[in-house]
Coordinates of C-alpha atoms in Angstrom, one line a residue:
I1 CA -27.7 -27.2 46.6
S2 CA -24.6 -25.4 48.0
L3 CA -23.0 -28.8 48.8
K4 CA -23.7 -29.9 45.2
E5 CA -22.2 -26.8 43.8
T6 CA -19.1 -27.2 45.9
I7 CA -18.7 -30.9 44.9
S8 CA -19.0 -29.9 41.2
Y9 CA -15.7 -28.0 41.5
L10 CA -13.7 -31.0 42.8
P11 CA -12.8 -32.6 39.3
K12 CA -11.6 -29.2 38.2
I13 CA -9.6 -28.6 41.3
K14 CA -7.9 -32.0 40.9
Q15 CA -7.1 -31.2 37.3
L16 CA -5.5 -27.9 38.3
L17 CA -3.4 -29.7 41.0
H18 CA -1.8 -31.9 38.2
K19 CA 0.4 -28.9 37.5
A20 CA 1.7 -28.7 41.1
V21 CA 5.2 -29.7 42.0
S22 CA 4.6 -29.6 45.7
P23 CA 4.6 -33.1 47.3
I24 CA 1.8 -31.9 49.7
L25 CA -0.4 -30.8 46.8
N26 CA 0.3 -33.9 44.8
K27 CA -0.8 -36.0 47.7
I28 CA -3.9 -34.0 48.2
R29 CA -4.8 -34.5 44.5
E30 CA -4.3 -38.2 44.7
E31 CA -6.3 -38.6 47.9
T32 CA -9.2 -36.2 47.2
D33 CA -12.5 -38.0 46.7
E34 CA -14.6 -36.4 44.0
L35 CA -17.8 -37.5 45.8
A36 CA -19.5 -38.3 42.5
D37 CA -22.2 -40.4 44.1
I38 CA -23.3 -37.7 46.5
F39 CA -23.4 -35.2 43.6
E40 CA -25.6 -37.5 41.6
L41 CA -28.0 -38.1 44.5
I42 CA -28.5 -34.4 45.0
D43 CA -28.7 -33.7 41.3
I44 CA -31.6 -36.1 40.6
S45 CA -33.5 -35.4 43.8
I46 CA -33.4 -31.7 44.8
N47 CA -34.9 -28.9 42.8
E48 CA -32.3 -26.1 42.3
Q49 CA -34.9 -23.4 42.6
C50 CA -36.3 -24.7 45.9
S51 CA -36.9 -22.7 49.0
A52 CA -34.7 -22.9 52.1
N53 CA -37.7 -24.3 53.9
V54 CA -39.0 -27.7 52.8
K55 CA -42.5 -26.8 54.0
D56 CA -42.7 -24.2 51.2
G57 CA -42.8 -27.0 48.7
N58 CA -41.1 -27.5 45.3
T59 CA -38.1 -29.1 47.1
I60 CA -38.1 -32.5 45.3
K61 CA -37.3 -32.6 41.6
P62 CA -40.0 -33.8 39.2
G63 CA -39.5 -37.4 38.2
Y64 CA -37.7 -38.4 41.4
N65 CA -40.8 -39.9 43.2
E66 CA -44.2 -40.7 41.6
K67 CA -46.3 -39.8 44.6
A68 CA -44.6 -36.5 45.0
D69 CA -45.3 -35.8 41.2
E70 CA -49.0 -36.6 41.6
T71 CA -49.8 -34.4 44.5
R72 CA -47.6 -31.7 43.0
D73 CA -49.4 -31.8 39.7
F74 CA -52.9 -31.7 41.3
R75 CA -51.7 -28.6 43.4
L76 CA -50.3 -26.9 40.4
N77 CA -53.4 -27.7 38.3
A78 CA -55.9 -26.6 41.0
R79 CA -56.1 -23.1 39.5
N80 CA -57.1 -24.5 36.1
I81 CA -59.7 -26.8 37.7
L82 CA -61.3 -23.8 39.6
S83 CA -61.2 -21.7 36.5
E84 CA -63.0 -24.3 34.4
L85 CA -65.7 -24.7 37.2
E86 CA -66.2 -20.9 37.2
I87 CA -66.6 -20.7 33.5
K88 CA -69.2 -23.6 33.5
E89 CA -71.3 -22.1 36.3
R90 CA -71.2 -18.6 34.8
E91 CA -72.5 -19.9 31.5
N92 CA -75.2 -22.1 33.0
S93 CA -76.6 -19.3 35.3
G94 CA -76.1 -16.5 32.9
I95 CA -74.5 -14.4 35.7
K96 CA -71.7 -12.6 33.9
N97 CA -69.8 -11.3 36.9
L98 CA -69.9 -14.7 38.8
K99 CA -66.5 -15.4 40.3
I100 CA -64.8 -18.0 42.6
K101 CA -63.0 -16.4 45.5
Y102 CA -61.1 -17.6 48.5
N103 CA -60.2 -16.4 52.0
K104 CA -58.7 -18.3 55.0
V105 CA -61.9 -18.1 57.0
F106 CA -64.5 -19.4 54.5
G107 CA -62.3 -21.1 52.0
Y108 CA -63.5 -21.2 48.4
Y109 CA -66.9 -19.7 47.4
F110 CA -69.0 -18.2 44.5
E111 CA -69.7 -14.5 45.0
V112 CA -73.0 -13.1 43.5
S113 CA -74.0 -9.5 43.5
K114 CA -77.5 -8.5 44.9
S115 CA -78.8 -7.6 41.4
N116 CA -78.2 -11.2 40.2
L117 CA -79.7 -13.1 43.1
E118 CA -82.8 -14.1 41.1
N119 CA -80.5 -16.0 38.7
V120 CA -78.8 -18.1 41.3
P121 CA -79.1 -21.8 40.5
E122 CA -80.9 -24.1 42.9
H123 CA -77.8 -26.2 43.7
F124 CA -76.0 -23.2 45.1
I125 CA -75.9 -23.3 48.9
R126 CA -75.8 -19.9 50.8
K127 CA -72.6 -19.5 52.8
Q128 CA -72.6 -15.8 53.8
T129 CA -74.6 -12.6 53.3
L130 CA -72.9 -9.3 52.7
V131 CA -74.3 -5.8 52.1
N132 CA -73.9 -5.9 48.4
A133 CA -73.5 -9.6 47.7
E134 CA -74.2 -13.1 48.7
R135 CA -71.6 -16.0 48.9
F136 CA -72.4 -19.5 48.0
Y137 CA -70.8 -22.9 47.5
T138 CA -71.7 -26.1 45.7
D139 CA -70.9 -29.7 46.4
E140 CA -68.5 -29.8 43.5
L141 CA -66.7 -26.7 44.7
K142 CA -66.5 -28.2 48.3
D143 CA -65.0 -31.4 46.8
I144 CA -62.4 -29.5 44.8
E145 CA -61.5 -27.4 47.9
Q146 CA -61.0 -30.6 50.0
K147 CA -58.8 -32.2 47.4
I148 CA -56.7 -29.0 47.1
L149 CA -56.2 -28.8 50.9
T150 CA -55.5 -32.5 51.2
S151 CA -53.0 -32.4 48.3
E152 CA -51.1 -29.5 49.9
E153 CA -50.8 -31.3 53.1
E154 CA -49.9 -34.6 51.4
S155 CA -47.4 -33.0 49.2
E156 CA -45.7 -31.3 52.2
R157 CA -45.6 -34.6 54.0
I158 CA -44.2 -36.6 51.1
E159 CA -41.6 -33.9 50.3
T160 CA -40.5 -33.6 54.0
E161 CA -40.2 -37.4 54.2
L162 CA -38.2 -37.7 51.0
F163 CA -35.8 -34.8 52.0
G164 CA -35.2 -36.6 55.3
Q165 CA -34.3 -39.8 53.5
I166 CA -31.9 -37.9 51.1
T167 CA -30.1 -36.1 54.0
A168 CA -29.9 -39.4 55.9
Q169 CA -28.1 -41.0 52.9
I170 CA -25.7 -38.0 52.7
L171 CA -25.0 -38.1 56.5
L172 CA -23.8 -41.7 56.1
Q173 CA -20.9 -40.2 54.0
V174 CA -20.0 -37.5 56.4
E175 CA -16.5 -38.8 57.1
R176 CA -15.8 -38.7 53.3
L177 CA -17.1 -35.2 53.2
Q178 CA -15.0 -34.0 56.1
Q179 CA -11.8 -35.6 54.7
T180 CA -12.4 -33.9 51.4
A181 CA -13.1 -30.6 53.1
D182 CA -9.9 -30.9 55.1
R183 CA -7.8 -31.6 52.0
I184 CA -9.3 -28.9 49.9
G185 CA -8.9 -26.5 52.9
I186 CA -5.2 -27.3 53.0
A187 CA -4.8 -26.8 49.3
D188 CA -6.8 -23.5 49.5
A189 CA -4.6 -22.2 52.3
L190 CA -1.3 -23.2 50.5
C191 CA -2.5 -21.7 47.3
S192 CA -3.7 -18.5 49.0
M193 CA -0.3 -18.1 50.8
A194 CA 1.6 -18.7 47.5
Y195 CA -0.6 -16.1 45.7
V196 CA -0.1 -13.3 48.3
S197 CA 3.6 -14.2 48.6
V198 CA 4.2 -13.7 44.9
K199 CA 1.8 -10.7 44.5
N200 CA 3.2 -8.8 47.6
R201 CA 6.9 -9.7 47.3
Y202 CA 7.2 -11.9 50.4
R203 CA 10.4 -13.8 51.2
R204 CA 11.0 -17.3 52.5
P205 CA 12.5 -17.2 56.1
Y206 CA 15.4 -19.4 57.1
I207 CA 14.8 -21.4 60.3
N208 CA 17.1 -21.6 63.3
D209 CA 17.0 -23.4 66.6
E210 CA 19.1 -20.7 68.5
G211 CA 16.2 -18.6 69.6
I212 CA 16.9 -15.9 67.1
I213 CA 14.4 -13.6 65.3
S214 CA 16.1 -11.5 62.7
I215 CA 14.1 -9.8 60.0
K216 CA 15.5 -7.3 57.6
E217 CA 13.2 -4.7 56.0
S218 CA 10.0 -6.1 57.7
R219 CA 6.6 -4.8 56.7
H220 CA 3.1 -5.0 58.1
P221 CA 1.2 -7.4 55.9
V222 CA -2.2 -5.5 56.3
I223 CA -1.2 -1.9 56.6
E224 CA 1.0 -1.9 53.6
L225 CA -2.0 -2.9 51.4
I226 CA -4.5 -0.4 53.0
N227 CA -2.3 2.7 52.5
E228 CA -1.6 2.2 48.8
N229 CA -1.0 5.9 48.2
A230 CA 1.8 6.1 50.9
P231 CA 4.7 3.6 50.7
F232 CA 5.0 1.5 53.9
I233 CA 8.3 2.2 55.7
P234 CA 10.1 -1.1 56.4
N235 CA 12.0 -1.8 59.6
D236 CA 14.5 -4.3 60.9
I237 CA 13.6 -6.6 63.8
T238 CA 16.3 -8.4 65.9
L239 CA 15.6 -10.4 69.1
N240 CA 17.5 -13.3 70.6
L241 CA 18.0 -15.1 74.0
G242 CA 21.3 -13.3 74.7
N243 CA 22.0 -9.5 74.6
S244 CA 18.8 -8.6 72.7
R245 CA 16.1 -10.2 74.7
L246 CA 14.0 -7.1 75.6
A247 CA 13.6 -4.2 73.3
L248 CA 12.3 -1.0 74.9
I249 CA 10.6 1.2 72.1
T250 CA 9.9 4.8 72.8
G251 CA 8.4 7.6 70.6
P252 CA 5.3 9.7 70.3
N253 CA 1.8 8.4 69.5
M254 CA 1.1 7.9 65.8
A255 CA 4.8 7.4 65.1
G256 CA 4.5 3.6 64.6
K257 CA 5.4 1.9 67.8
S258 CA 2.3 -0.3 67.9
T259 CA 2.6 -1.1 64.2
Y260 CA 6.2 -2.2 64.7
I261 CA 5.5 -4.6 67.6
R262 CA 2.3 -6.0 66.2
Q263 CA 3.9 -6.8 62.8
T264 CA 6.5 -8.8 64.6
A265 CA 3.8 -11.0 66.1
L266 CA 2.0 -11.2 62.8
L267 CA 5.2 -12.3 60.9
S268 CA 5.9 -14.9 63.5
V269 CA 2.4 -16.4 63.1
M270 CA 2.8 -16.3 59.3
F271 CA 6.2 -17.9 59.5
Q272 CA 4.9 -20.8 61.7
M273 CA 2.0 -21.3 59.4
G274 CA 4.5 -22.0 56.6
C275 CA 3.9 -18.8 54.8
F276 CA 6.5 -16.4 53.3
I277 CA 6.6 -13.1 55.0
P278 CA 6.9 -9.4 53.9
C279 CA 10.5 -8.6 54.2
E280 CA 13.8 -8.6 52.4
S281 CA 15.3 -11.5 54.4
A282 CA 14.5 -13.3 57.7
N283 CA 16.1 -15.9 60.0
M284 CA 13.5 -17.0 62.6
C285 CA 13.1 -19.5 65.4
I286 CA 10.0 -21.3 66.5
V287 CA 8.1 -19.7 69.4
D288 CA 5.9 -21.8 71.7
R289 CA 3.4 -19.0 72.3
I290 CA 2.8 -15.4 71.4
F291 CA 1.4 -13.1 74.2
T292 CA 0.1 -9.6 73.5
R293 CA -1.0 -6.8 75.7
V294 CA -2.1 -4.0 73.4
G295 CA -4.9 -1.4 73.3
A296 CA -7.2 -0.1 76.0
S297 CA -10.4 -1.8 77.0
D298 CA -12.7 -2.4 79.9
D299 CA -15.3 -4.9 80.9
L300 CA -18.2 -3.0 82.5
S301 CA -20.3 -6.1 82.8
A302 CA -17.7 -7.7 85.1
G303 CA -17.1 -4.5 86.9
Q304 CA -13.4 -4.3 85.6
S305 CA -11.8 -1.0 84.7
T306 CA -9.3 -0.6 81.8
F307 CA -6.5 -0.9 84.3
M308 CA -7.9 -4.0 85.9
V309 CA -8.3 -5.7 82.5
E310 CA -4.8 -4.6 81.6
M311 CA -3.3 -6.0 84.9
S312 CA -5.3 -9.3 84.5
E313 CA -3.9 -9.8 81.0
V314 CA -0.3 -9.0 82.1
A315 CA -0.7 -11.4 85.0
N316 CA -1.8 -14.1 82.5
I317 CA 1.4 -13.4 80.5
L318 CA 3.7 -13.6 83.5
K319 CA 2.1 -16.8 84.6
H320 CA 2.2 -18.7 81.3
A321 CA 5.1 -17.3 79.2
T322 CA 8.3 -19.4 78.9
S323 CA 11.8 -18.7 77.7
Q324 CA 10.7 -19.8 74.1
S325 CA 7.7 -17.3 74.0
L326 CA 7.4 -14.0 72.2
V327 CA 5.8 -11.2 74.3
I328 CA 4.3 -8.0 72.8
L329 CA 3.6 -5.2 75.3
D330 CA 2.2 -1.9 74.4
E331 CA 2.0 0.9 77.1
V332 CA 1.8 -1.3 80.2
G333 CA 0.9 0.7 83.3
R334 CA -0.7 3.7 81.6
G335 CA -4.1 3.0 83.2
T336 CA -3.0 4.2 86.6
S337 CA -0.9 7.1 88.1
T338 CA 2.5 7.8 86.6
L339 CA 4.7 6.5 89.5
D340 CA 2.6 3.4 90.0
G341 CA 2.5 2.7 86.2
L342 CA 6.2 3.3 85.9
S343 CA 6.9 1.0 88.8
I344 CA 4.7 -1.8 87.5
A345 CA 6.1 -1.5 83.9
R346 CA 9.6 -1.7 85.2
A347 CA 8.9 -4.7 87.4
V348 CA 7.1 -6.5 84.6
A349 CA 10.0 -5.9 82.2
E350 CA 12.5 -7.2 84.8
F351 CA 10.4 -10.3 85.4
L352 CA 10.2 -11.0 81.7
L353 CA 13.9 -10.4 81.3
D354 CA 15.2 -12.6 84.1
P355 CA 16.3 -16.0 82.7
G356 CA 15.7 -17.5 86.1
L357 CA 12.0 -16.5 85.9
I358 CA 11.1 -16.3 82.1
G359 CA 13.9 -14.8 80.0
C360 CA 11.8 -14.6 76.8
K361 CA 12.0 -12.4 73.8
T362 CA 10.0 -9.2 74.4
L363 CA 9.0 -6.0 72.5
F364 CA 8.0 -3.4 75.0
A365 CA 6.5 -0.1 73.7
T366 CA 6.4 2.6 76.4
H367 CA 6.0 6.3 77.1
Y368 CA 8.0 5.9 80.3
H369 CA 11.3 7.4 79.3
E370 CA 12.7 6.3 82.7
L371 CA 12.5 2.7 81.6
T372 CA 15.2 3.4 78.9
Q373 CA 17.8 3.4 81.9
M374 CA 17.3 -0.4 81.9
E375 CA 19.7 -0.6 79.0
E376 CA 22.3 -1.0 81.6
I377 CA 21.0 -4.5 82.3
E378 CA 22.2 -7.3 80.0
G379 CA 19.7 -8.3 77.5
V380 CA 17.9 -4.9 77.3
F381 CA 18.3 -2.5 74.3
N382 CA 16.6 0.7 73.3
L383 CA 14.9 1.6 70.1
H384 CA 13.0 4.7 69.1
I385 CA 10.9 6.0 66.2
D386 CA 12.8 8.6 64.1
I387 CA 11.3 12.1 64.0
A388 CA 12.1 15.1 61.8
Q389 CA 11.8 18.6 63.0
T390 CA 10.5 21.0 60.4
P391 CA 9.4 24.7 60.5
N392 CA 5.8 23.4 60.3
G393 CA 6.2 21.0 63.2
V394 CA 7.3 17.3 63.6
V395 CA 7.2 14.7 60.8
F396 CA 7.0 11.0 61.7
L397 CA 9.5 9.1 59.6
H398 CA 8.2 5.7 61.0
K399 CA 11.8 4.4 61.0
I400 CA 13.1 2.5 63.9
K401 CA 16.5 3.6 65.2
P402 CA 18.8 2.4 68.0
G403 CA 18.7 4.3 71.2
S404 CA 15.9 6.1 73.1
A405 CA 13.7 9.0 72.1
D406 CA 14.9 12.3 73.3
R407 CA 11.4 13.4 74.4
S408 CA 7.8 12.3 74.0
Y409 CA 6.6 15.0 71.5
G410 CA 3.1 14.8 73.1
I411 CA 2.4 18.5 72.6
E412 CA 3.4 18.3 69.0
V413 CA 1.0 15.4 68.5
A414 CA -1.7 17.4 70.3
K415 CA -1.1 20.3 67.9
L416 CA -1.4 18.0 64.9
A417 CA -4.7 16.7 66.3
G418 CA -6.1 20.2 66.2
L419 CA -6.1 21.3 69.9
P420 CA -6.8 25.1 70.2
A421 CA -3.7 27.3 70.2
P422 CA -4.3 28.6 73.8
V423 CA -4.3 25.0 75.1
I424 CA -1.1 24.2 73.2
E425 CA 0.6 27.4 74.6
R426 CA -0.5 26.7 78.1
S427 CA 0.7 23.1 77.8
E428 CA 4.2 24.3 76.8
E429 CA 4.3 26.6 79.8
I430 CA 3.3 23.8 82.2
L431 CA 5.9 21.5 80.6
L432 CA 8.7 24.0 81.2
E433 CA 7.7 24.4 84.8
L434 CA 7.5 20.6 85.4
E435 CA 10.9 20.2 83.7
K436 CA 12.5 22.7 86.1
Q437 CA 11.0 20.9 89.1
E438 CA 12.3 17.6 87.8
N439 CA 15.9 18.9 87.4
T440 CA 16.0 19.9 91.1
S441 CA 15.7 16.3 92.3
S442 CA 16.9 13.3 90.3
K443 CA 14.5 10.5 89.8
K444 CA 16.8 8.1 88.1
I445 CA 15.9 4.5 88.9
K446 CA 19.0 2.4 89.6
S447 CA 19.4 -0.9 87.9
A448 CA 17.8 -3.6 90.0
K449 CA 20.6 -5.9 89.2
K450 CA 23.2 -3.2 90.1
N451 CA 21.6 -2.4 93.5
K452 CA 21.0 -6.1 94.2
I453 CA 17.4 -5.3 95.3
I454 CA 15.5 -7.3 92.6
G455 CA 16.7 -10.4 90.9
E456 CA 19.0 -11.5 93.8
S457 CA 18.0 -12.8 97.3
I458 CA 19.2 -10.9 100.3
N459 CA 20.6 -13.2 102.8
L460 CA 20.2 -11.7 106.3
L461 CA 20.9 -14.9 108.2
N462 CA 24.4 -13.7 109.2
Y463 CA 23.3 -10.2 110.0
S464 CA 22.6 -9.0 113.5
E465 CA 19.5 -7.0 114.1
K466 CA 21.8 -3.9 114.4
N467 CA 23.3 -4.6 110.9
T468 CA 19.8 -5.1 109.5
A469 CA 18.6 -1.8 110.9
E470 CA 21.8 -0.1 109.6
E471 CA 21.1 -1.5 106.1
I472 CA 17.5 -0.2 106.1
K473 CA 18.7 3.2 107.4
N474 CA 21.1 3.5 104.4
L475 CA 18.6 2.6 101.8
P476 CA 18.5 5.1 98.9
L477 CA 14.7 5.6 99.1
E478 CA 14.7 8.7 96.9
E479 CA 16.2 6.6 94.1
M480 CA 13.9 3.5 94.5
S481 CA 10.5 2.9 93.0
P482 CA 7.6 1.9 95.3
I483 CA 7.8 -1.7 94.0
E484 CA 11.5 -2.0 94.8
V485 CA 10.9 -0.8 98.4
F486 CA 8.0 -3.2 98.8
N487 CA 10.0 -6.1 97.5
Y488 CA 13.0 -5.3 99.7
I489 CA 10.9 -5.1 102.8
A490 CA 9.1 -8.4 101.9
K491 CA 12.4 -10.2 101.6
I492 CA 13.7 -8.8 104.9
R493 CA 10.5 -10.0 106.6
E494 CA 10.9 -13.5 105.2
E495 CA 14.5 -13.8 106.3
L496 CA 13.5 -12.5 109.8
K497 CA 10.8 -15.2 110.1
K498 CA 13.4 -17.9 109.5
R499 CA 15.4 -16.9 112.7

């Protein structure tokens, strides 16, 4: 029935497509099969009020098959036949409360009260004795019962057989059905994209083959519709394969970092679908893959923690991303200790940035302000979410600005979330103490490129053991991350093995 209803719309859809100027839609209109023969078969054979289960009966339409009509008619008239027999026996016996009843154990029977047993006709055969009544049957009632049961079974058998024949005929046309479904699906997608593009003020992107993603006043296609009472704050997005390969985005929670990086991925998908995108203008390149590592999750059934899941996903990205990919990373490294997380986040960023390894376009949202020092490396640039300080606290402006955030505003966010005042006050005291300790020893991470520790091989073949020892002795360990030290030692070991 649903298939028939769907097919019934095909002529109207083709008629509507006559107005289209799109070559694709015109081709769909010309090639779409109206499937009139399938519609007619279903229309003459299947009852529109039928149950979802053929065994419930009433599936085949009256007039389609003579045998089905006969068995159905008897089944439907059985109530009248029983009613006529009941009236006849009541009048002949004079038992005014004589009734024909039915249950699944005894089938059909006459029920006579104790007070009327003396009036029971001789042809009544006792079936069951109760406290206040007796149950009887007659040969005629038994015959009617048999016909009713037989007709129900026969009707079910005939309807099931006919339904199978009808579906078999339709299955022979499955290729036509699939082709029509594909064409209508394409038309539906194109019309849907056109509808939302006009309704929501989307713009057509220009296409380039230079690896550039440049979007002016971009908006999130979902969030801007959800928050109708608050206007969505648009932002520019610029990425390329040159000096803007990796954007480090800093700012507090709830400020809009995740929204910004996710909308970039969504707009890339929409663009490559052939849809206009929510922005004022856009110049975009094709990306071969989009990788995302966002949110926090664990897999308890597999015995994997949030951090393990995170690292597995990052490993997959580093293994499969190419220079033509778009990578979206949100808070990589937060599932472990600060130093470990910072080291991993930095190493991942450098790996993605290096043209000799991947060199893809990357949006990297992070709370690690130490990572912003990577701006010294070619291809890295900092972005931050603008914040307004007011007497009542901070206000998130949701606007992306160049440069890094001056601080994390974590305590301000906690205050907005409703943490008790004593907790906020104590947090501020602890923060001041930690900042004093940090000022006593610099933790600035040198550029890996500048130190020639990561990204360049260290050739020790011409070094004597004395020179190698001297180099190790002079390493600026206090300025190096754990991952940098590990990589340095690993490379020395490999060179020493070659001697």
